[in-house]
Amino acid sequence: MPRPTLPQICTGTFTVVVSAVALLAVSGSTGVFEVAVLVAFAVALGTLATALLMTLSAQRRTDRGVPAGAEPAREAATVPGPRPEYAGRS
């Protein structure tokens, strides 16, 4: 399973914070158990939001023809060695 990206993590965190504040404000709960249940529900919503974003992102990659687990090749990931423009110079 691929790891979530930074925007996906930020969206999940934002979902947790907003839903926790909204649930606590609307419910008016003051007991420790009630607040813990509402915060746990907010964390579950944030986890669900991140999982859905990861699923949508994987579907977009496979629709474009990129395998789900494949990362795009990066220029910096090449093996270090002599560059062709410097070969032969002393």
Backbone as JSON, one array per atom type, in Angstrom:
{
  "sequence": "MPRPTLPQICTGTFTVVVSAVALLAVSGSTGVFEVAVLVAFAVALGTLATALLMTLSAQRRTDRGVPAGAEPAREAATVPGPRPEYAGRS",
  "N": [[0.85, -1.17, 0.0], [0.62, 2.21, -0.88], [2.28, 5.04, 0.58], [0.72, 7.83, 2.26], [0.61, 11.08, 0.76], [1.93, 14.41, 1.41], [-0.11, 16.46, 0.99], [-2.39, 14.81, 1.27], [-2.16, 13.94, 3.92], [-2.35, 16.4, 5.22], [-4.97, 17.12, 4.53], [-6.42, 15.11, 5.84], [-5.7, 15.7, 8.52], [-6.76, 18.3, 8.76], [-9.45, 17.66, 8.44], [-9.88, 16.16, 10.78], [-9.46, 18.09, 12.8], [-11.39, 20.11, 12.21], [-13.79, 18.63, 12.26], [-13.74, 17.67, 14.89], [-13.87, 20.04, 16.41], [-16.33, 21.04, 15.51], [-18.11, 18.95, 16.24], [-17.79, 18.96, 19.04], [-18.65, 21.54, 19.64], [-21.32, 21.54, 18.79], [-22.47, 19.44, 20.23], [-22.1, 20.03, 22.93], [-20.93, 18.59, 24.96], [-19.44, 17.8, 28.09], [-18.33, 15.89, 29.67], [-15.62, 13.61, 30.25], [-15.63, 11.08, 29.0], [-17.58, 11.4, 26.98], [-16.41, 13.44, 25.42], [-14.08, 12.12, 24.62], [-15.14, 10.09, 23.02], [-16.27, 11.61, 20.93], [-13.97, 12.84, 19.88], [-12.57, 10.57, 19.06], [-14.29, 9.73, 17.05], [-13.93, 11.87, 15.29], [-11.25, 11.49, 14.59], [-11.51, 9.07, 13.25], [-13.02, 9.95, 11.06], [-11.13, 11.64, 9.82], [-9.17, 9.77, 9.14], [-10.6, 8.22, 7.34], [-11.06, 10.15, 5.34], [-8.43, 10.59, 4.42], [-7.82, 8.01, 3.48], [-9.69, 7.75, 1.42], [-8.8, 9.77, -0.32], [-6.32, 8.7, -1.0], [-7.13, 6.43, -2.39], [-8.53, 7.56, -4.56], [-6.42, 8.92, -5.77], [-4.76, 6.78, -6.53], [-6.43, 5.53, -8.37], [-6.54, 7.48, -10.37], [-3.9, 7.44, -11.23], [-3.73, 4.84, -12.34], [-5.59, 5.08, -14.36], [-4.26, 6.75, -16.07], [-2.37, 5.06, -17.01], [-0.2, 4.47, -15.45], [1.26, 2.16, -13.31], [-0.14, 1.19, -10.11], [1.65, 0.99, -7.89], [3.92, 2.19, -8.83], [6.43, 4.64, -8.97], [7.11, 7.81, -10.39], [10.01, 8.16, -12.46], [12.9, 9.8, -11.3], [15.2, 12.45, -11.91], [17.28, 12.86, -10.1], [17.63, 10.41, -8.99], [19.43, 8.86, -10.3], [22.4, 6.86, -10.82], [25.37, 7.97, -9.32], [28.18, 9.25, -11.07], [30.8, 9.81, -13.52], [30.14, 12.62, -15.51], [29.08, 12.94, -18.9], [29.91, 15.31, -20.19], [32.19, 16.02, -18.87], [33.94, 13.97, -19.26], [37.07, 12.73, -20.22], [38.49, 15.07, -19.77], [41.21, 16.57, -18.11]],
  "CA": [[0.0, 0.0, 0.0], [1.45, 3.4, -0.94], [2.2, 5.96, 1.71], [0.0, 9.06, 1.92], [1.43, 12.24, 0.46], [1.75, 15.51, 2.34], [-1.45, 17.04, 0.89], [-3.38, 13.88, 1.81], [-2.05, 13.99, 5.38], [-2.89, 17.7, 5.64], [-6.43, 17.06, 4.4], [-6.9, 14.29, 6.95], [-5.54, 16.46, 9.76], [-7.76, 19.37, 8.74], [-10.75, 17.02, 8.68], [-9.95, 15.81, 12.2], [-9.58, 19.3, 13.63], [-12.67, 20.77, 11.96], [-14.9, 17.81, 12.73], [-13.71, 17.63, 16.35], [-14.38, 21.32, 16.92], [-17.77, 21.13, 15.2], [-18.85, 18.0, 17.08], [-17.78, 19.42, 20.43], [-19.46, 22.76, 19.76], [-22.73, 21.23, 18.6], [-22.98, 18.52, 21.24], [-22.07, 20.63, 24.26], [-20.47, 17.59, 25.91], [-18.41, 18.24, 29.03], [-17.73, 14.72, 30.32], [-14.41, 13.09, 29.62], [-15.97, 9.97, 28.12], [-18.27, 11.92, 25.79], [-15.44, 14.16, 24.59], [-13.19, 11.11, 24.04], [-15.88, 9.43, 21.94], [-16.39, 12.55, 19.81], [-12.64, 13.0, 19.28], [-12.28, 9.32, 18.36], [-15.08, 9.77, 15.82], [-13.28, 12.83, 14.41], [-10.04, 10.83, 14.07], [-11.97, 8.09, 12.26], [-13.38, 10.7, 9.85], [-9.89, 12.07, 9.18], [-8.54, 8.59, 8.54], [-11.42, 7.89, 6.17], [-10.79, 11.15, 4.31], [-7.11, 10.3, 3.84], [-7.9, 6.76, 2.72], [-10.42, 8.02, 0.18], [-7.92, 10.52, -1.21], [-5.31, 7.77, -1.52], [-7.79, 5.57, -3.36], [-8.78, 8.36, -5.76], [-5.13, 9.18, -6.39], [-4.32, 5.53, -7.17], [-7.28, 5.31, -9.55], [-6.12, 8.42, -11.42], [-2.64, 6.97, -11.8], [-3.96, 3.67, -13.19], [-6.31, 5.54, -15.55], [-3.27, 7.34, -16.97], [-1.48, 4.02, -17.48], [0.91, 4.27, -14.51], [0.89, 1.16, -12.31], [-0.49, 1.77, -8.82], [2.79, 1.07, -6.99], [5.08, 2.77, -9.5], [6.75, 6.05, -8.76], [7.75, 8.35, -11.59], [11.47, 8.21, -12.38], [13.42, 11.14, -11.0], [16.54, 12.7, -12.43], [18.25, 12.76, -9.01], [17.75, 9.02, -8.54], [20.39, 8.13, -11.14], [23.63, 6.44, -10.16], [26.39, 8.99, -9.52], [29.35, 8.85, -11.85], [31.3, 10.92, -14.34], [29.19, 13.17, -16.49], [29.66, 12.87, -20.25], [30.56, 16.57, -20.61], [33.5, 16.12, -18.21], [34.74, 12.79, -19.58], [38.22, 13.01, -21.06], [39.21, 16.27, -19.35], [42.14, 16.34, -16.99]],
  "C": [[0.89, 1.24, 0.0], [1.25, 4.29, 0.29], [1.43, 7.21, 1.31], [0.98, 10.21, 1.67], [1.13, 13.36, 1.45], [0.38, 16.19, 2.19], [-2.55, 16.13, 1.45], [-3.35, 13.88, 3.33], [-2.63, 15.29, 5.9], [-4.42, 17.73, 5.56], [-7.02, 16.23, 5.53], [-6.82, 15.01, 8.28], [-6.56, 17.58, 9.85], [-9.16, 18.81, 9.01], [-10.92, 16.67, 10.15], [-10.21, 17.05, 13.05], [-10.96, 19.94, 13.46], [-13.83, 19.94, 12.49], [-14.91, 17.71, 14.25], [-14.27, 18.91, 16.95], [-15.88, 21.42, 16.68], [-18.58, 20.19, 16.09], [-18.9, 18.44, 18.54], [-18.63, 20.66, 20.62], [-20.95, 22.44, 19.68], [-23.27, 20.39, 19.75], [-23.03, 19.14, 22.64], [-21.62, 19.65, 25.33], [-19.38, 18.16, 26.8], [-17.74, 17.06, 29.73], [-16.55, 14.19, 29.53], [-14.74, 11.98, 28.63], [-16.65, 10.47, 26.84], [-17.31, 12.64, 24.85], [-14.5, 13.16, 23.91], [-13.87, 10.39, 22.88], [-15.99, 10.35, 20.72], [-15.04, 12.76, 19.11], [-12.25, 11.73, 18.52], [-13.05, 9.25, 17.04], [-14.45, 10.74, 14.81], [-12.01, 12.24, 13.8], [-10.43, 9.79, 13.01], [-12.37, 8.79, 10.96], [-12.14, 11.18, 9.09], [-9.17, 10.93, 8.5], [-9.3, 8.17, 7.28], [-11.17, 8.87, 5.03], [-9.45, 10.89, 3.63], [-7.13, 9.04, 3.0], [-8.64, 6.96, 1.4], [-9.57, 8.8, -0.81], [-6.83, 9.63, -1.81], [-5.9, 6.87, -2.59], [-8.05, 6.32, -4.66], [-7.48, 8.65, -6.5], [-4.61, 7.95, -7.12], [-5.14, 5.24, -8.41], [-6.88, 6.24, -10.69], [-4.83, 7.97, -12.07], [-2.86, 5.78, -12.72], [-4.74, 4.06, -14.44], [-5.35, 6.16, -16.56], [-2.28, 6.32, -17.48], [-0.28, 3.79, -16.58], [0.48, 3.22, -13.52], [0.72, 1.79, -10.93], [0.7, 1.92, -7.9], [3.99, 1.78, -7.58], [5.21, 4.25, -9.18], [7.36, 6.57, -10.06], [9.27, 8.44, -11.39], [11.91, 9.64, -12.16], [14.84, 11.25, -11.52], [17.59, 12.49, -11.34], [18.47, 11.33, -8.55], [18.74, 8.22, -9.38], [21.64, 7.82, -10.34], [24.68, 7.51, -10.39], [27.58, 8.43, -10.29], [29.81, 10.02, -12.69], [30.25, 11.35, -15.36], [29.85, 13.16, -17.86], [30.39, 14.16, -20.65], [31.94, 16.75, -19.97], [34.4, 14.94, -18.54], [35.89, 13.2, -20.52], [38.98, 14.27, -20.68], [40.09, 15.95, -18.15], [42.4, 17.61, -16.23]]
}
